[in-house]
Tab-separated table of C-alpha atoms in Angstrom:
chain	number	residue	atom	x	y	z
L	1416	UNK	CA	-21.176	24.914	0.058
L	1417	UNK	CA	-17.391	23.824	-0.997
L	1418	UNK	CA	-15.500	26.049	-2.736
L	1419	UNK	CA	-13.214	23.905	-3.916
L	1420	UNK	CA	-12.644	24.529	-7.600
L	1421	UNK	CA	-12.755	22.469	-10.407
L	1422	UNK	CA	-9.643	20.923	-12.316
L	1423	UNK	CA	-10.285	24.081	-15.199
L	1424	UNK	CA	-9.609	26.842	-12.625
L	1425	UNK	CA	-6.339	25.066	-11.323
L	1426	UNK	CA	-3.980	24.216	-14.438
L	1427	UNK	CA	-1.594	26.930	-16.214
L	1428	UNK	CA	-1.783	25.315	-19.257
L	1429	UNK	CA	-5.413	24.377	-19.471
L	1430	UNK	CA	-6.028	24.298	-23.419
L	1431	UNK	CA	-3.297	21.948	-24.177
L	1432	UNK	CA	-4.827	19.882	-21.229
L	1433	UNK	CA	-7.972	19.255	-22.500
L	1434	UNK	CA	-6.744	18.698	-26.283
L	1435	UNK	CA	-4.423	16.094	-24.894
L	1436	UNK	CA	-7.194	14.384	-22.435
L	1437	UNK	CA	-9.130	14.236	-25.151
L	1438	UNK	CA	-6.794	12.503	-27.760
L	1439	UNK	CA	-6.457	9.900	-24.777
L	1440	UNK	CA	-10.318	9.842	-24.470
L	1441	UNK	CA	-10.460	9.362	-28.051
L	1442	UNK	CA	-8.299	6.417	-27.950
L	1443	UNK	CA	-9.953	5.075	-25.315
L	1444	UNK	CA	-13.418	5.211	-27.161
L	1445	UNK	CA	-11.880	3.330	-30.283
L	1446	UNK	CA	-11.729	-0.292	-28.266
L	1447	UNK	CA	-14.499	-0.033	-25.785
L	1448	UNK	CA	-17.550	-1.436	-27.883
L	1449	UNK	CA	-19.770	-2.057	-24.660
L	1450	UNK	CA	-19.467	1.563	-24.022
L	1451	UNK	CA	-20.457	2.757	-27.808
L	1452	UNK	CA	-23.698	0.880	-27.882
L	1453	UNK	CA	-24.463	2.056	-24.468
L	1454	UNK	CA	-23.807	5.704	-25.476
L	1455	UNK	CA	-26.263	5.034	-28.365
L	1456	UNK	CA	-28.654	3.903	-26.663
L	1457	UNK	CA	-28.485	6.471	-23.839
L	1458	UNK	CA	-27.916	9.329	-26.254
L	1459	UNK	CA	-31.148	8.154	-27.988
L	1460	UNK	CA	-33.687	7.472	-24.789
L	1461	UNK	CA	-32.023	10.202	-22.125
L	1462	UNK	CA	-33.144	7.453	-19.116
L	1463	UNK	CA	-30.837	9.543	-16.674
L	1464	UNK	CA	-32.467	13.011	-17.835
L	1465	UNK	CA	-32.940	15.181	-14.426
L	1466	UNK	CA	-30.305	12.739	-12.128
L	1467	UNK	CA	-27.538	13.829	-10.914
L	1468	UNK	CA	-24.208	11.991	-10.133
L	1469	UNK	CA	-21.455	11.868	-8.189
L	1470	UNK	CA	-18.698	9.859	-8.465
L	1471	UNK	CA	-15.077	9.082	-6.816
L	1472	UNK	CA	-12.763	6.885	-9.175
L	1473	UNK	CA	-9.679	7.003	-10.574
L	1474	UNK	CA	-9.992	9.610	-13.324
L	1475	UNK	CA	-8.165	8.195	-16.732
L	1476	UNK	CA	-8.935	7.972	-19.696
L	1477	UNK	CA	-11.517	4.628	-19.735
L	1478	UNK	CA	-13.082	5.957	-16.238
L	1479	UNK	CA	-13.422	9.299	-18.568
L	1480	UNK	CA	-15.776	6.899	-21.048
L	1481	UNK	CA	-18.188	6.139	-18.297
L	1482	UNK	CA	-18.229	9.545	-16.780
L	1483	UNK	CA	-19.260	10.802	-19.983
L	1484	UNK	CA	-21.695	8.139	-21.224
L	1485	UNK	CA	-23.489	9.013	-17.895
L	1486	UNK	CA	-23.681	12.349	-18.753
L	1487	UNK	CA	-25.004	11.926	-22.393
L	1488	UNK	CA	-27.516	10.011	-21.264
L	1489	UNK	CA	-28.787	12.867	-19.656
L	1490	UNK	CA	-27.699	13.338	-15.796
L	1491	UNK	CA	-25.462	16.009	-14.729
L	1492	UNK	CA	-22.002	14.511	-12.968
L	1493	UNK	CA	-19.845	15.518	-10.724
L	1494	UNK	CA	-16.783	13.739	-10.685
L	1495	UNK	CA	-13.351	13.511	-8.681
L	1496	UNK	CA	-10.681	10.851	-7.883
L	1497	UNK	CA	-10.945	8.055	-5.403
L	1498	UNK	CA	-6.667	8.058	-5.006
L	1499	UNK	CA	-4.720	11.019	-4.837
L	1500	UNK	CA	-2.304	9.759	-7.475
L	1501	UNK	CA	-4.379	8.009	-10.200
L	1502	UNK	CA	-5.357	11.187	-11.710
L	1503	UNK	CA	-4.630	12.049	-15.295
L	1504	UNK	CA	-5.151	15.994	-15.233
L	1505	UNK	CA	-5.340	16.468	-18.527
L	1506	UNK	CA	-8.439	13.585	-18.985
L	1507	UNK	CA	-9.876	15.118	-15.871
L	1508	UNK	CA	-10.019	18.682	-17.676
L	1509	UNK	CA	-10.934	17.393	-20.827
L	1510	UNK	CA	-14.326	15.848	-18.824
L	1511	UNK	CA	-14.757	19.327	-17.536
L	1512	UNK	CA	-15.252	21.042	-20.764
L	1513	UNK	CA	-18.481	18.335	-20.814
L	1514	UNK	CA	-21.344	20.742	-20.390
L	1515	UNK	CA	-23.277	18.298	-18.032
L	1516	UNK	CA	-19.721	17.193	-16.258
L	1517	UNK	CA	-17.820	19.370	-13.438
L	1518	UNK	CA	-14.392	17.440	-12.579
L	1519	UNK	CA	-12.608	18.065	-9.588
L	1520	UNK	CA	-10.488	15.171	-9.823
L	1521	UNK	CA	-6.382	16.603	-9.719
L	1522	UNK	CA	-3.397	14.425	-9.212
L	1523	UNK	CA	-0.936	15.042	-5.849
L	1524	UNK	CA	-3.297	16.891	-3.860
L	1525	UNK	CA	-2.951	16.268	-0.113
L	1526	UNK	CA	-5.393	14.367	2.192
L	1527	UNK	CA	-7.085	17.815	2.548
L	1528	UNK	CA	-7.301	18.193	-0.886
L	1529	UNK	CA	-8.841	14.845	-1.546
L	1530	UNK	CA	-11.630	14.673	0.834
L	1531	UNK	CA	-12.290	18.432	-0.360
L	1532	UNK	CA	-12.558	17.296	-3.696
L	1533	UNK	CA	-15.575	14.342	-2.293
L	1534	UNK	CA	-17.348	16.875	-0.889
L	1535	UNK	CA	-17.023	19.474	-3.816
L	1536	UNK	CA	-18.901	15.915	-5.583
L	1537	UNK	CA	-21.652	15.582	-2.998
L	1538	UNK	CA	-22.142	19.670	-3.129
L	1539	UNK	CA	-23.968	18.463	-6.068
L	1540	UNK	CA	-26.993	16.788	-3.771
L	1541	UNK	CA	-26.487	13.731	-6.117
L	1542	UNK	CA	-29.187	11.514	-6.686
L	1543	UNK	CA	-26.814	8.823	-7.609
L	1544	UNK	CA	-23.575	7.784	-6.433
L	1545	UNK	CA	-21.029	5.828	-8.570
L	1546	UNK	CA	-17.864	4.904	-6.165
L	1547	UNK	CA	-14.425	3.301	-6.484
L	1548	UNK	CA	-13.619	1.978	-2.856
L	1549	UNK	CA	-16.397	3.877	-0.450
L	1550	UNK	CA	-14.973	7.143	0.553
L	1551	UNK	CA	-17.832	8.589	-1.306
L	1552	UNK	CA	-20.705	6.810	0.204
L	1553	UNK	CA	-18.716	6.805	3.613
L	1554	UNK	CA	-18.717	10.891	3.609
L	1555	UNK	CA	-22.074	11.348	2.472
L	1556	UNK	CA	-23.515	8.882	5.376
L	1557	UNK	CA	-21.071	10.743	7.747
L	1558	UNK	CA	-21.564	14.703	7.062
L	1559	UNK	CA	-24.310	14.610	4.973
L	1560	UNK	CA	-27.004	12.220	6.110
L	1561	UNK	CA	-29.637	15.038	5.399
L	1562	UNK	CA	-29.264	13.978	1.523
L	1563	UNK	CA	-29.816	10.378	1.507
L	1564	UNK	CA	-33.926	10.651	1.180
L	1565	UNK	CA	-32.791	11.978	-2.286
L	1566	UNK	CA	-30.676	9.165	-3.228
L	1567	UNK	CA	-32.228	6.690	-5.008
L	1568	UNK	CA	-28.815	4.430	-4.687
L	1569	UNK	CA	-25.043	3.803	-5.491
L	1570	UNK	CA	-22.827	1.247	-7.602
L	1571	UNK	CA	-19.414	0.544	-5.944
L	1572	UNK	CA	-17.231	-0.726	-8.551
L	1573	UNK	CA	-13.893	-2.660	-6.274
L	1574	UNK	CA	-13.251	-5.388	-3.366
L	1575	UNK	CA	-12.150	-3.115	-1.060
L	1576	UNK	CA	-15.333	-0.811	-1.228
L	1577	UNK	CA	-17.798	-4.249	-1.138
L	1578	UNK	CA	-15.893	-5.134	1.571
L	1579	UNK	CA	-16.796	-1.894	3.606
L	1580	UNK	CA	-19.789	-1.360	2.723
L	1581	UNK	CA	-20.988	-4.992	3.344
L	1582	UNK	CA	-19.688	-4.291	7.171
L	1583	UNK	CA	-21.289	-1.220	7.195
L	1584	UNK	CA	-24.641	-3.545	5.869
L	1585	UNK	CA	-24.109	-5.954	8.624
L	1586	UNK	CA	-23.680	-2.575	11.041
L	1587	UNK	CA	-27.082	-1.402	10.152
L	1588	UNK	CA	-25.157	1.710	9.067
L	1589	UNK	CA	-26.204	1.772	5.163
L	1590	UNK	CA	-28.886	3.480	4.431
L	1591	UNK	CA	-29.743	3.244	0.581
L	1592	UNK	CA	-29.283	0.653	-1.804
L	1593	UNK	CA	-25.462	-0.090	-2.994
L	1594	UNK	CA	-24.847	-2.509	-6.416
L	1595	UNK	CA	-21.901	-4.719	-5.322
L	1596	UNK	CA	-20.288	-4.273	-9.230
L	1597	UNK	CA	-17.250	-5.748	-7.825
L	1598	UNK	CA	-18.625	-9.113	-7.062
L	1599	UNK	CA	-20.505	-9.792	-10.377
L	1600	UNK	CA	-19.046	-12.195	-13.226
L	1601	UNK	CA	-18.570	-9.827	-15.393
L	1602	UNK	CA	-16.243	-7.860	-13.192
L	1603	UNK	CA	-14.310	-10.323	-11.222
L	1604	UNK	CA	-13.097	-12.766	-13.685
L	1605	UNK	CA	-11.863	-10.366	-16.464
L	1606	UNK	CA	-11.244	-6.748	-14.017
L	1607	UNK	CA	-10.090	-8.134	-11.510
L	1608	UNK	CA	-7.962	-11.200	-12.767
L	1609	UNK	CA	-6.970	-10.120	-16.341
L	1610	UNK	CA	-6.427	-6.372	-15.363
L	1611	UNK	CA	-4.993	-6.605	-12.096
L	1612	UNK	CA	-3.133	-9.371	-13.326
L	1613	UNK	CA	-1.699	-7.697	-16.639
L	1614	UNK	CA	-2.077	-3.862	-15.452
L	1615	UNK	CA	0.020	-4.799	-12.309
L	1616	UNK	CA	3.150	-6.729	-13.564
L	1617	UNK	CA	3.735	-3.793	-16.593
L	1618	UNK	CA	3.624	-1.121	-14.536
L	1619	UNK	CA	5.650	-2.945	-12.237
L	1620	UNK	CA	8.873	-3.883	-15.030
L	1621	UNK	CA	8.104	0.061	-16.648
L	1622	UNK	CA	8.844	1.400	-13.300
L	1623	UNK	CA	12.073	-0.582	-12.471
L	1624	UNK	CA	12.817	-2.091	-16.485
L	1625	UNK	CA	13.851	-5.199	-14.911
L	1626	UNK	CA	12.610	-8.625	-15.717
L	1627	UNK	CA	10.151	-11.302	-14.251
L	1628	UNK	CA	12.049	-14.448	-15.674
L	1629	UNK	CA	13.319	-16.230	-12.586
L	1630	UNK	CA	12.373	-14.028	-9.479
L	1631	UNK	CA	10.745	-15.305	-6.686
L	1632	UNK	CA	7.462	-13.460	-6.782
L	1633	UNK	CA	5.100	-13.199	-3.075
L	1634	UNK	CA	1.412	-12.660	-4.094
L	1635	UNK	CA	0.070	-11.867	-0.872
L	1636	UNK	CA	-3.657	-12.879	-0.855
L	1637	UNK	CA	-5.035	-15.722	-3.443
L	1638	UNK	CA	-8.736	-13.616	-4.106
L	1639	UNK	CA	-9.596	-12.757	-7.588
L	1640	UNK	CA	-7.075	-9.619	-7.491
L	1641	UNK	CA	-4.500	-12.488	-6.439
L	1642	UNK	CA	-5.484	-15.421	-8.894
L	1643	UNK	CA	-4.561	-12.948	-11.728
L	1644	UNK	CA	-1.181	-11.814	-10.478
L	1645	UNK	CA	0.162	-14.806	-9.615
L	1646	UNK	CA	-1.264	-16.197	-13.267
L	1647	UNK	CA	0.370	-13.573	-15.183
L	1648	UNK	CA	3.305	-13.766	-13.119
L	1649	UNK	CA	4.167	-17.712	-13.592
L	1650	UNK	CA	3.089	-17.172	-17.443
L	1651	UNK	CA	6.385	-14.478	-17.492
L	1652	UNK	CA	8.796	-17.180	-15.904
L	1653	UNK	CA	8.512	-16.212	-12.160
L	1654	UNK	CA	8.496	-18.502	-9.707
L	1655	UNK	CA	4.964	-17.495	-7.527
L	1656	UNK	CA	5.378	-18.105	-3.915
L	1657	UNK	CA	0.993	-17.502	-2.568
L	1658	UNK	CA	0.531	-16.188	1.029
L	1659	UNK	CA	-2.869	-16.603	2.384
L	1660	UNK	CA	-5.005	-16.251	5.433
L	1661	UNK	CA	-7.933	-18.104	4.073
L	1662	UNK	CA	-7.374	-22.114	4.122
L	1663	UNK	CA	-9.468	-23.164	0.942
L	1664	UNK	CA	-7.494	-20.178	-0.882
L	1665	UNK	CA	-4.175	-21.381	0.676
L	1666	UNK	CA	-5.373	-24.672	-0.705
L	1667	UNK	CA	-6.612	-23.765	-3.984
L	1668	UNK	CA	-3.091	-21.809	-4.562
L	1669	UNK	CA	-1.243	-25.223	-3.628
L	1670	UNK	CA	-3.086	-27.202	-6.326
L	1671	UNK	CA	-2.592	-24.937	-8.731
L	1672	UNK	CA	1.284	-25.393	-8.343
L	1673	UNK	CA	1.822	-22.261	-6.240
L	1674	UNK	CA	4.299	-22.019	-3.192
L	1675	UNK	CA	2.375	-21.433	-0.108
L	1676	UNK	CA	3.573	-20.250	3.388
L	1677	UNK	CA	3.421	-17.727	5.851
L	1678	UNK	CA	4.458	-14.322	5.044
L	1679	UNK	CA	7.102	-14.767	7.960
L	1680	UNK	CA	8.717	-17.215	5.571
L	1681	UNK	CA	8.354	-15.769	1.743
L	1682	UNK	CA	9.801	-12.679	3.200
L	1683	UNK	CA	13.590	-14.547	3.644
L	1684	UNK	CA	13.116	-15.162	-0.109
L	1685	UNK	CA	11.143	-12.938	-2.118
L	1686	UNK	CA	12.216	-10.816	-4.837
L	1687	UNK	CA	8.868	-8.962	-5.658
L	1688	UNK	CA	6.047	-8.505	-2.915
L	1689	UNK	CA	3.083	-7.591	-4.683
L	1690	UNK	CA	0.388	-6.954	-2.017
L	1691	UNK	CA	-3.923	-8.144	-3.126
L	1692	UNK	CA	-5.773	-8.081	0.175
L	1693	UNK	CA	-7.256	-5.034	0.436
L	1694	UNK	CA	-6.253	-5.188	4.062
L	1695	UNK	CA	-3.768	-3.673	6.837
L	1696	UNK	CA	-0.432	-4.278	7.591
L	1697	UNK	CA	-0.165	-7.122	5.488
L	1698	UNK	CA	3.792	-6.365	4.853
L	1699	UNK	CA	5.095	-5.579	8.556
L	1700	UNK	CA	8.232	-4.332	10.151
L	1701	UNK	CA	9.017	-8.996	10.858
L	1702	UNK	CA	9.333	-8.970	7.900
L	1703	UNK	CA	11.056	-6.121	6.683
L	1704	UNK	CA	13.771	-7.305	8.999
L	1705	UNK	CA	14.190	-10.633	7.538
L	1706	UNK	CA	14.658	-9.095	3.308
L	1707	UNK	CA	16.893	-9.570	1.018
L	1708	UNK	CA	18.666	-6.350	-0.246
L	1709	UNK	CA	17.074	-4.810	-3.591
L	1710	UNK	CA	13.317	-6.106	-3.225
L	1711	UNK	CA	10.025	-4.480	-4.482
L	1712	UNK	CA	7.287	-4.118	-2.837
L	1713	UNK	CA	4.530	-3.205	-4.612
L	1714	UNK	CA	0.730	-2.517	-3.636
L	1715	UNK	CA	-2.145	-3.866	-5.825
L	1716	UNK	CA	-4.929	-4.253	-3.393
L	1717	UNK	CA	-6.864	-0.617	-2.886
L	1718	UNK	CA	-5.567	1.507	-0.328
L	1719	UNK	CA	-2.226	2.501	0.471
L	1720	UNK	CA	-2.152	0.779	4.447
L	1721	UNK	CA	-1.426	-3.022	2.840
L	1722	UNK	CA	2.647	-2.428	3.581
L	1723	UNK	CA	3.316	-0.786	6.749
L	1724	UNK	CA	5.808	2.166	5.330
L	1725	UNK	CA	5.232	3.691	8.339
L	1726	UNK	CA	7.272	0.993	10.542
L	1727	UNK	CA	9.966	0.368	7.253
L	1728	UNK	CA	10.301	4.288	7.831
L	1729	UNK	CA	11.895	3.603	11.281
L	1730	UNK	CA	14.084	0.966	10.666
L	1731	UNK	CA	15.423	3.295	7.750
L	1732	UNK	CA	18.649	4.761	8.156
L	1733	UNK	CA	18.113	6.548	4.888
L	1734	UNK	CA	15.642	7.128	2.152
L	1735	UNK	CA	15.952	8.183	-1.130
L	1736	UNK	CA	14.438	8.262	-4.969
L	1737	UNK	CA	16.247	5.446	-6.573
L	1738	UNK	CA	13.874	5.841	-9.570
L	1739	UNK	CA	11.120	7.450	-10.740
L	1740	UNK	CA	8.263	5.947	-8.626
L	1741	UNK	CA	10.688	3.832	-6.728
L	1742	UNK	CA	11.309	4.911	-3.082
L	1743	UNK	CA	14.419	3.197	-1.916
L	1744	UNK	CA	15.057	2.688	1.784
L	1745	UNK	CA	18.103	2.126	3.107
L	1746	UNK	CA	18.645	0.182	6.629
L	1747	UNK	CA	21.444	0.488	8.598
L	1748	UNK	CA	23.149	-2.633	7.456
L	1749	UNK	CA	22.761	-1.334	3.982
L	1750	UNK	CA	20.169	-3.464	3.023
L	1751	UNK	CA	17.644	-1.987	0.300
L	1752	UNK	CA	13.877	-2.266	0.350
L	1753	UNK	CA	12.484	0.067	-2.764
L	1754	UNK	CA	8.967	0.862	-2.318
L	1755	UNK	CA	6.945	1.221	-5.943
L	1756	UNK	CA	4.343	4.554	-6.232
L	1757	UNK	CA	4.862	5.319	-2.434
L	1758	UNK	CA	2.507	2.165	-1.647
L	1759	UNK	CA	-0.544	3.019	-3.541
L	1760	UNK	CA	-2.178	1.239	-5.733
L	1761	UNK	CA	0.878	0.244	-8.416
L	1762	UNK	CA	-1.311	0.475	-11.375
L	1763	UNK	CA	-2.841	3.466	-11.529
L	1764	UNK	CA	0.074	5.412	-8.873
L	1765	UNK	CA	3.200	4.750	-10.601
L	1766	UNK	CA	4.316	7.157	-12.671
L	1767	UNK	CA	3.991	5.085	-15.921
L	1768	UNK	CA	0.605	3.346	-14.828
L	1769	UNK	CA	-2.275	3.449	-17.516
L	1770	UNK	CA	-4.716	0.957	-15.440
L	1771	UNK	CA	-6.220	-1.936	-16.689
L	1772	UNK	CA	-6.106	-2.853	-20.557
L	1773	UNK	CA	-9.081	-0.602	-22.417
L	1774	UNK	CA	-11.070	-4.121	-22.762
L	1775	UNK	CA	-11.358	-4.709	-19.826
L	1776	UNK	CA	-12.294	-1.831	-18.414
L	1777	UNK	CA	-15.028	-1.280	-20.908
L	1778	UNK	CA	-16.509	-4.583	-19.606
L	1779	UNK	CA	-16.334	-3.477	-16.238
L	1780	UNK	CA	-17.921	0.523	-17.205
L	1781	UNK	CA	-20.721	-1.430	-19.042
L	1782	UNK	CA	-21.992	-3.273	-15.496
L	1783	UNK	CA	-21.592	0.097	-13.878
L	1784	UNK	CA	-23.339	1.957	-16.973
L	1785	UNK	CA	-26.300	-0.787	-16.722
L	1786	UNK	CA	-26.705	-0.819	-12.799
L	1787	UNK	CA	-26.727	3.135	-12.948
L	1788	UNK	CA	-30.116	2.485	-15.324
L	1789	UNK	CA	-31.325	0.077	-13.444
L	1790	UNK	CA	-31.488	2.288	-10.428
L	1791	UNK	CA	-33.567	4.894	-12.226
L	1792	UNK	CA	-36.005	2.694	-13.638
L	1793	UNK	CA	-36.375	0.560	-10.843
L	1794	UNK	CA	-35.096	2.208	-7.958
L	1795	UNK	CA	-37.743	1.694	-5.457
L	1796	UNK	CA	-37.286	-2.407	-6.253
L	1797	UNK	CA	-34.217	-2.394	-3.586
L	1798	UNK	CA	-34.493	-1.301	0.484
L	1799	UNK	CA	-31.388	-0.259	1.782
L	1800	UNK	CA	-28.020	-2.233	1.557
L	1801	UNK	CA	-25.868	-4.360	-0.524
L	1802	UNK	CA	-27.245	-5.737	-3.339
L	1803	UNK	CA	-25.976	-8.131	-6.365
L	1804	UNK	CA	-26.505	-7.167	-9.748
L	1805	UNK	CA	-29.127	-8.678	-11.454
L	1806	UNK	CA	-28.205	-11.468	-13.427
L	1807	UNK	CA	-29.442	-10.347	-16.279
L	1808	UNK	CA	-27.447	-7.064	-16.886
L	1809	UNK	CA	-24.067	-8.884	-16.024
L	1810	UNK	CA	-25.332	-10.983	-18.987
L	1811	UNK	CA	-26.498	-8.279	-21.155
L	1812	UNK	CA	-23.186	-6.976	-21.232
L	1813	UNK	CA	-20.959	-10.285	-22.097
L	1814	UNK	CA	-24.062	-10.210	-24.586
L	1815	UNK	CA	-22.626	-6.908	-26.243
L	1816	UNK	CA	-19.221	-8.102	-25.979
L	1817	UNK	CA	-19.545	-11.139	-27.915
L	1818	UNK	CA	-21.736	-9.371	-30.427
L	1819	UNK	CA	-18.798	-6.684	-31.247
L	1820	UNK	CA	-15.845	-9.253	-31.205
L	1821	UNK	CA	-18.114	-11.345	-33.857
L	1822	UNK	CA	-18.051	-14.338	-31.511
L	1823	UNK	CA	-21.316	-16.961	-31.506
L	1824	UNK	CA	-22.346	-19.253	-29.173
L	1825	UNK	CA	-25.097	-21.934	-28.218
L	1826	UNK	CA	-27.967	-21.391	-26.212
L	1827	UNK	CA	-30.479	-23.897	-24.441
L	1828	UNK	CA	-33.324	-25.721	-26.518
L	1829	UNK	CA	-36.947	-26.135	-24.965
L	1830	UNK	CA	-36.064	-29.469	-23.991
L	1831	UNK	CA	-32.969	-28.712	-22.382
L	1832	UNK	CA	-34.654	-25.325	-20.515
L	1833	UNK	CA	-37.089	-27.594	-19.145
L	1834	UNK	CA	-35.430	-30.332	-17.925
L	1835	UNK	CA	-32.817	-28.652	-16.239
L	1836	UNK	CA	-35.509	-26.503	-14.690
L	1837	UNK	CA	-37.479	-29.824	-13.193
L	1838	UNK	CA	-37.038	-31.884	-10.513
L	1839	UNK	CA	-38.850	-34.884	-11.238
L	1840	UNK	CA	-37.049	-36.278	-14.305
L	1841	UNK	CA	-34.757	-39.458	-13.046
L	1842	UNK	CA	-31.951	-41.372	-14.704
């Protein structure tokens, strides 16, 4: 067993925590309506009754919604964070005063403390996991593959994590089912372009206070994550320069009006670098030779290996804290290149961050709420893998949406279900 406590055993000021979580919680709650009718109906039918849950995401107050809508519905969770600085401590111990909800999740623990924390989650023998880039799923396949007969399956809710575990797929290495929540509708064209897009750029101008209008912005990757950046970016008077390793996205970014070139060559004139790949070393020390004094670079793809602050490190002559959440380092011809939230993801690391709007998110915690169902009524439906989710939950959810923001639309007659189900009907 782990004894690594939970988040009420390691704050001083614990009650004021919680109160404060809570009020956040509460707010929260207010302008998620996919969320409420999913808590009603969970509180009323108890589907996840006897399941239990782990999860590794980045513990705020919307994640907080999910985590306990899970639990009302029945299952016992056991929750911590999937980035050692998205935490909100006092959300994470207002979750723990949840009778069915134990959260380990604490903000600026060490690499020891954060894999700690994952396995103080799987201590829990879950029957379900619920993930937020793999490291969950990754440990539980790597030191303890004795629990995965009891695991019915998992929902992975970002690029990065599809991205892994689809490799680990092709590998042969997965060995229970896995709903790709990233890569439905639902998710990528409102999570992942309106609140990357929108989450991103605030946290960005609260961190510094300076403006978009006029900078030459470098969106580094032209994927969903990308599209919305760049969007929100141009729609605040910056001029978007795209890099892209992917021709049809290079292409796509050129006829939407973007610059596009190779980093090599935004890097000479950039003012913002706002990494989207959810790769390595996208940001390298070429290019950190070749900046203008006074950039940002900023991270919004997952983890924290996107600019290469390892090599910019080096070349430093000095490095200091030229802001709160800005990292400034100094070369030795006195050129400045500030790093925002040490690299990590900018809007959930930096010390303003709140995440993606509350809409959005409750769109996203719906498809994650629904595939979590789905795998306890219909778990033995899916062999081990990746796996899309089902059409018709993605669309149950935009369903709910609609519903709550009093918005009607059309839907197919017979005639038109029919013919566009045929083949035989000509001009």
């Amino acid at each position: 067993m782990n004894d690594y406590p939970p988040i009420s055993e390691q704050l001083s000021d614990l009650e004021s925590a919680q109160r404060e979580g809570r009020r956040k919680m509460d707010w929260a709650a207010q302008h998620m309506p996919i969320m409420a009718a999913i808590r009603e109906e969970f509180e009323a039918d108890q589907p996840l009754a006897g399941e239990r849950i782990a999860m590794a995401m980045h513990v705020e107050a919307k994640t907080a919604i999910l985590v306990e809508v899970l639990a009302d519905g029945g299952a016992e969770v056991a929750v911590t964070g999937c980035n050692p600085l998205s935490t909100h401590d006092d959300v994470s111990a207002a979750l723990d005063t949840h009778e069915n909800i134990t959260s380990y999740a604490k903000r600026g623990v060490d690499d020891q403390g954060y894999y700690d924390a994952i396995h103080a989650t799987i201590d829990l023998e879950p029957t379900i996991t619920v993930d937020d880039g793999m490291d969950l799923v990754a440990a539980i396949h790597e030191d303890y593959p004795e629990l995965i007969d009891g695991i019915v399956g998992g929902a992975e809710e970002t690029t990065t994590g599809v991205h892994r575990l689809r490799a680990m797929d092709d590998d042969g290495a997965l060995e229970y089912p896995v709903f790709a929540v990233n890569d439905t509708p639902m998710k990528r064209l409102f999570d992942n372009i309106h609140g990357t897009g929108e989450s991103s750029l605030a946290s960005i101008a609260m961190t510094t206070n300076l403006s978009w209008a006029s900078k030459n912005v470098v969106v580094a990757g032209f994927g969903y994550c990308g599209k919305g950046v760049a969007r929100k970016a141009a729609g605040q008077n910056a001029n978007v320069i795209v890099t892209e390793v992917e021709p049809r996205r290079a292409l796509e970014a050129h006829m939407e009006g973007y610059d596009v070139m190779p980093m090599a060559d935004a890097a000479e004139v950039g003012d913002v670098f706002i990494t989207t790949t959810g790769n390595r070393d996208v940001i390298v020390e070429e290019h950190f030779e070749v900046m203008q004094d006074g950039v940002l670079l900023a991270n919004a793809g997952h983890f924290d290996i996107e600019i290469d602050l390892e090599a910019l490190n080096d070349l430093a002559a000095d490095r200091y804290e030229a802001r709160d959440g800005v990292d400034a380092y100094e070369l030795a011809d006195g050129r400045r290149l500030n790093v925002i939230a040490e690299g990590r993801l900018v809007n959930l690391a930096a010390p303003v961050s709140l995440g993606h709007p509350v809409e959005v998110m409750d769109q996203s915690f719906g498809v994650q709420a629904a595939c979590v169902r789905e795998l306890v009524d219909n778990g033995e439906d899916y062999d081990a893998g990746v796996h899309d989710v089902p059409d018709e939950l993605d669309r149950k959810i935009a369903e709910i949406k609609l519903a709550a923001d009093g918005v009607e639309f059309d839907d197919l007659t017979d005639v038109q279900r029919e013919y566009m189900g045929s083949w035989d009907h000509g001009t």
